Amino acid sequence: QVQLVESGGGLVQAGGSRRLSCAVKGSIFGIKSMGWYRQAPGKLRVLAADITSGGTMNYRESVKGRFTISRDYAKNTVDLQMDSLKPEDTAVYYCNVVATVGPTATRNYWGRGTQVTVSP
């Protein structure tokens, strides 16, 4: 059974930094991308950043220049370094893995989420 195990959430002051880590437990074949989504209270879950199997990184506009995503292919982990945090970054952060399961089909795997709270 596949599990995405997240760590690194917590409370941080505005301007501070936090590093989130996600480890894939079990085997996932055909990984297309790994990344982090976030969901603020009362809002939809949205992409914060992801990295494709080819190494292309995508960032939400509001986190560009402050967040850095990285992936360790050997350890099957994906990290999100978050710097210059703002109160509006407060959200539950979810690890996500997208895997190719067919010619045109993909499957999403999700972690349980880790809370990041940025105080003013």
Coordinates of C-alpha atoms in Angstrom, one line a residue:
Q1 CA 0.0 0.0 0.0
V2 CA 1.3 3.4 -1.0
Q3 CA 1.6 6.2 1.6
L4 CA 2.8 9.7 1.3
V5 CA 4.3 10.7 4.6
E6 CA 4.6 14.5 5.2
S7 CA 6.6 16.3 7.8
G8 CA 7.7 19.8 8.6
G9 CA 4.6 21.8 9.3
G10 CA 4.1 24.0 12.2
L11 CA 3.9 27.6 13.4
V12 CA 6.2 30.2 12.1
Q13 CA 6.4 34.0 12.2
A14 CA 6.0 36.1 9.2
G15 CA 9.3 36.4 7.4
G16 CA 10.5 33.1 8.6
S17 CA 11.2 29.8 6.9
R18 CA 9.9 26.3 7.0
R19 CA 10.8 23.1 5.1
L20 CA 8.2 20.5 4.2
S21 CA 9.3 17.0 3.3
C22 CA 7.3 14.2 1.8
A23 CA 8.4 10.6 1.5
V24 CA 6.8 8.0 -0.7
K25 CA 6.3 4.7 1.2
G26 CA 5.7 1.8 -1.1
S27 CA 6.1 1.7 -4.9
I28 CA 4.7 4.0 -7.4
F29 CA 5.6 3.3 -11.0
G30 CA 5.4 5.9 -13.8
I31 CA 5.7 9.0 -11.6
K32 CA 4.8 12.0 -13.8
S33 CA 5.2 14.7 -11.2
M34 CA 5.6 15.3 -7.5
G35 CA 4.5 18.4 -5.7
W36 CA 2.7 20.3 -3.0
Y37 CA -0.8 21.7 -2.9
R38 CA -2.2 23.9 -0.3
Q39 CA -5.7 24.6 1.0
A40 CA -6.5 27.7 3.1
P41 CA -9.6 27.7 5.3
G42 CA -12.7 28.1 3.2
K43 CA -10.8 28.0 -0.1
L44 CA -10.1 25.4 -2.8
R45 CA -7.0 23.2 -2.8
V46 CA -4.5 24.8 -5.2
L47 CA -1.0 23.9 -6.5
A48 CA 1.8 25.5 -4.6
A49 CA 4.6 23.9 -6.6
D50 CA 5.5 20.8 -8.4
I51 CA 8.3 19.2 -10.3
T52 CA 8.0 16.9 -13.3
S53 CA 9.9 13.7 -13.9
G54 CA 11.9 15.7 -16.4
G55 CA 12.9 18.2 -13.7
T56 CA 10.6 21.1 -14.8
M57 CA 9.5 23.1 -11.8
N58 CA 6.2 24.9 -11.6
Y59 CA 5.2 27.5 -9.0
R60 CA 2.1 29.3 -8.0
E61 CA 2.6 32.9 -8.9
S62 CA 2.3 34.1 -5.3
V63 CA 5.1 31.9 -4.1
K64 CA 7.6 32.4 -6.9
G65 CA 11.0 33.6 -5.5
R66 CA 10.1 32.5 -2.0
F67 CA 9.4 28.7 -2.3
T68 CA 11.8 26.2 -3.8
I69 CA 10.8 22.6 -4.6
S70 CA 13.3 19.8 -4.8
R71 CA 13.2 16.1 -5.4
D72 CA 15.5 13.2 -4.4
Y73 CA 14.9 10.6 -7.1
A74 CA 16.9 7.9 -5.2
K75 CA 15.0 8.4 -1.9
N76 CA 11.7 9.1 -3.6
T77 CA 11.1 12.3 -1.6
V78 CA 10.0 15.8 -2.5
D79 CA 10.7 18.8 -0.3
L80 CA 9.4 22.3 -0.3
Q81 CA 11.6 25.0 1.1
M82 CA 9.5 28.0 2.1
D83 CA 11.2 31.3 2.8
S84 CA 9.9 34.8 3.5
L85 CA 6.6 33.3 4.7
K86 CA 3.6 35.5 4.8
P87 CA 0.3 35.1 6.8
E88 CA -1.5 34.4 3.5
D89 CA 0.7 31.2 3.2
T90 CA -1.2 29.8 6.1
A91 CA -2.8 26.6 4.9
V92 CA -2.8 22.8 5.1
Y93 CA -0.1 21.6 2.7
Y94 CA -0.7 18.3 0.9
C95 CA 2.0 16.2 -0.8
N96 CA 0.9 15.0 -4.3
V97 CA 2.2 12.4 -6.7
V98 CA 0.8 12.0 -10.2
A99 CA 1.5 8.7 -11.9
T100 CA 0.8 7.5 -15.4
V101 CA -1.3 4.4 -15.3
G102 CA -2.3 4.2 -19.0
P103 CA -1.9 5.8 -22.4
T104 CA -4.0 8.7 -21.4
A105 CA -4.7 8.0 -17.7
T106 CA -3.1 9.3 -14.6
R107 CA -3.6 8.6 -10.9
N108 CA -3.2 11.0 -8.0
Y109 CA -1.8 10.1 -4.7
W110 CA -2.2 12.4 -1.7
G111 CA -0.7 12.8 1.7
R112 CA -2.9 13.5 4.7
G113 CA -1.7 17.1 4.9
T114 CA 0.4 19.1 7.3
Q115 CA -0.6 22.5 8.8
V116 CA 1.5 25.5 8.2
T117 CA 0.5 28.6 10.2
V118 CA 2.2 31.9 9.7
S119 CA 1.7 34.5 12.4
P120 CA 1.8 38.2 11.6

